Amino acid sequence: QVGVVESGGGLVQAGGSLRLSCQVSGTILSVFSPSTMNWYRQAPGKQRELVASISRPGSATYADGVKDRFTISKDNAKKRVYLQMNSLKPEDAAVYYCNGRLYDRDYWGPGTQVTVSS
């Protein structure tokens, strides 16, 4: 049974930083390593949007609004994905979700809340 759990959200002032973590369980290294892992976010009243993606090292892609501020990384040995968020803005406030496609299925975590005060 594959499990995905996010952590690291919280309240931060504008201009501050947070590091989100996503722990994936119930899979093996040979499956996790080549998989594409994503961070999405959803603010109240808005659609869920893709923030960043990564599969292998050097393959990271980002939404236009977070380029140069956010960094996604992947630790295959620990089966974790991280999202380092710097220079946070009030518009970055949302529930952040980790997502991955493993064994031909999409898996989602329950989300972690990020609140940015102005």
mmCIF file of C-alpha atoms in Angstrom:
data_model
loop_
_atom_site.group_PDB
_atom_site.id
_atom_site.type_symbol
_atom_site.label_atom_id
_atom_site.label_comp_id
_atom_site.label_asym_id
_atom_site.label_seq_id
_atom_site.Cartn_x
_atom_site.Cartn_y
_atom_site.Cartn_z
ATOM 1 C CA GLN A 1 0.000 0.000 0.000
ATOM 2 C CA VAL A 2 1.607 3.251 -1.162
ATOM 3 C CA GLY A 3 1.379 6.169 1.256
ATOM 4 C CA VAL A 4 2.207 9.838 0.731
ATOM 5 C CA VAL A 5 2.454 12.264 3.636
ATOM 6 C CA GLU A 6 3.479 15.914 3.602
ATOM 7 C CA SER A 7 4.934 17.907 6.475
ATOM 8 C CA GLY A 8 6.595 21.237 7.128
ATOM 9 C CA GLY A 9 3.773 23.664 6.547
ATOM 10 C CA GLY A 10 3.024 26.488 8.920
ATOM 11 C CA LEU A 11 2.715 30.228 9.396
ATOM 12 C CA VAL A 12 5.483 32.462 8.090
ATOM 13 C CA GLN A 13 5.874 36.173 7.467
ATOM 14 C CA ALA A 14 6.162 37.483 3.940
ATOM 15 C CA GLY A 15 9.763 37.211 2.814
ATOM 16 C CA GLY A 16 10.362 34.172 4.991
ATOM 17 C CA SER A 17 11.133 30.566 4.120
ATOM 18 C CA LEU A 18 9.653 27.131 4.660
ATOM 19 C CA ARG A 19 10.785 23.666 3.681
ATOM 20 C CA LEU A 20 8.094 21.131 2.893
ATOM 21 C CA SER A 21 8.801 17.409 2.990
ATOM 22 C CA CYS A 22 6.952 14.538 1.393
ATOM 23 C CA GLN A 23 7.517 10.983 2.603
ATOM 24 C CA VAL A 24 6.535 8.143 0.297
ATOM 25 C CA SER A 25 6.096 4.672 1.748
ATOM 26 C CA GLY A 26 5.117 1.290 0.381
ATOM 27 C CA THR A 27 7.318 1.391 -2.675
ATOM 28 C CA ILE A 28 10.780 0.237 -3.630
ATOM 29 C CA LEU A 29 13.793 2.192 -4.798
ATOM 30 C CA SER A 30 13.664 0.927 -8.382
ATOM 31 C CA VAL A 31 10.107 2.222 -8.678
ATOM 32 C CA PHE A 32 10.549 5.495 -6.787
ATOM 33 C CA SER A 33 13.823 6.591 -8.365
ATOM 34 C CA PRO A 34 12.580 7.166 -11.926
ATOM 35 C CA SER A 35 9.144 8.380 -10.871
ATOM 36 C CA THR A 36 8.023 11.946 -11.382
ATOM 37 C CA MET A 37 7.065 13.611 -8.135
ATOM 38 C CA ASN A 38 5.137 16.851 -8.006
ATOM 39 C CA TRP A 39 4.115 19.573 -5.612
ATOM 40 C CA TYR A 40 0.703 21.135 -6.181
ATOM 41 C CA ARG A 41 -1.082 23.828 -4.219
ATOM 42 C CA GLN A 42 -4.648 24.948 -3.835
ATOM 43 C CA ALA A 43 -5.745 28.258 -2.380
ATOM 44 C CA PRO A 44 -9.339 28.861 -1.219
ATOM 45 C CA GLY A 45 -11.650 29.376 -4.167
ATOM 46 C CA LYS A 46 -8.959 28.498 -6.698
ATOM 47 C CA GLN A 47 -8.106 25.443 -8.743
ATOM 48 C CA ARG A 48 -5.278 23.175 -7.729
ATOM 49 C CA GLU A 49 -2.148 24.166 -9.612
ATOM 50 C CA LEU A 50 1.157 22.476 -10.329
ATOM 51 C CA VAL A 51 4.021 24.207 -8.546
ATOM 52 C CA ALA A 52 7.065 22.040 -9.268
ATOM 53 C CA SER A 53 8.032 18.640 -10.662
ATOM 54 C CA ILE A 54 11.101 16.433 -10.558
ATOM 55 C CA SER A 55 12.057 12.971 -11.737
ATOM 56 C CA ARG A 56 15.820 12.573 -12.023
ATOM 57 C CA PRO A 57 18.448 15.115 -10.870
ATOM 58 C CA GLY A 58 18.519 18.176 -13.092
ATOM 59 C CA SER A 59 15.005 17.605 -14.399
ATOM 60 C CA ALA A 60 13.138 20.048 -12.146
ATOM 61 C CA THR A 61 10.492 22.298 -13.634
ATOM 62 C CA TYR A 62 8.576 25.119 -11.984
ATOM 63 C CA ALA A 63 5.507 27.248 -12.409
ATOM 64 C CA ASP A 64 6.336 30.736 -13.605
ATOM 65 C CA GLY A 65 5.319 32.390 -10.357
ATOM 66 C CA VAL A 66 7.744 30.416 -8.199
ATOM 67 C CA LYS A 67 10.831 30.186 -10.378
ATOM 68 C CA ASP A 68 13.950 31.518 -8.607
ATOM 69 C CA ARG A 69 12.161 31.285 -5.236
ATOM 70 C CA PHE A 70 11.262 27.600 -4.869
ATOM 71 C CA THR A 71 13.500 24.561 -5.235
ATOM 72 C CA ILE A 72 12.278 20.973 -5.528
ATOM 73 C CA SER A 73 14.592 18.107 -4.696
ATOM 74 C CA LYS A 74 14.342 14.366 -4.342
ATOM 75 C CA ASP A 75 16.159 11.960 -2.033
ATOM 76 C CA ASN A 76 15.687 8.575 -3.639
ATOM 77 C CA ALA A 77 17.338 6.630 -0.820
ATOM 78 C CA LYS A 78 14.918 8.100 1.722
ATOM 79 C CA LYS A 79 12.003 8.170 -0.729
ATOM 80 C CA ARG A 80 11.419 11.812 0.085
ATOM 81 C CA VAL A 81 10.695 14.907 -1.922
ATOM 82 C CA TYR A 82 11.320 18.406 -0.667
ATOM 83 C CA LEU A 83 10.132 21.855 -1.613
ATOM 84 C CA GLN A 84 12.313 24.696 -0.356
ATOM 85 C CA MET A 85 10.302 27.905 -0.497
ATOM 86 C CA ASN A 86 12.096 31.223 -0.108
ATOM 87 C CA SER A 87 10.931 34.835 -0.333
ATOM 88 C CA LEU A 88 7.379 33.744 0.385
ATOM 89 C CA LYS A 89 4.555 36.025 -0.643
ATOM 90 C CA PRO A 90 0.971 36.218 0.651
ATOM 91 C CA GLU A 91 -0.186 34.768 -2.677
ATOM 92 C CA ASP A 92 1.831 31.606 -1.950
ATOM 93 C CA ALA A 93 -0.564 30.758 0.892
ATOM 94 C CA ALA A 94 -2.359 27.519 0.113
ATOM 95 C CA VAL A 95 -2.621 23.869 0.980
ATOM 96 C CA TYR A 96 0.367 22.163 -0.616
ATOM 97 C CA TYR A 97 0.021 18.617 -1.889
ATOM 98 C CA CYS A 98 2.628 16.053 -2.841
ATOM 99 C CA ASN A 99 1.767 13.847 -5.801
ATOM 100 C CA GLY A 100 3.469 10.994 -7.560
ATOM 101 C CA ARG A 101 2.702 8.421 -10.209
ATOM 102 C CA LEU A 102 3.746 4.977 -9.048
ATOM 103 C CA TYR A 103 2.669 1.586 -10.342
ATOM 104 C CA ASP A 104 0.581 3.359 -13.035
ATOM 105 C CA ARG A 105 -1.523 5.162 -10.431
ATOM 106 C CA ASP A 106 -1.569 8.686 -9.060
ATOM 107 C CA TYR A 107 -1.038 9.021 -5.327
ATOM 108 C CA TRP A 108 -1.741 12.138 -3.262
ATOM 109 C CA GLY A 109 -0.949 13.189 0.248
ATOM 110 C CA PRO A 110 -3.524 14.871 2.503
ATOM 111 C CA GLY A 111 -1.772 18.242 2.150
ATOM 112 C CA THR A 112 -0.017 20.670 4.438
ATOM 113 C CA GLN A 113 -1.179 24.227 5.069
ATOM 114 C CA VAL A 114 1.099 27.157 4.300
ATOM 115 C CA THR A 115 0.011 30.538 5.610
ATOM 116 C CA VAL A 116 1.917 33.713 4.742
ATOM 117 C CA SER A 117 1.238 36.874 6.711
ATOM 118 C CA SER A 118 1.820 40.269 5.117
#
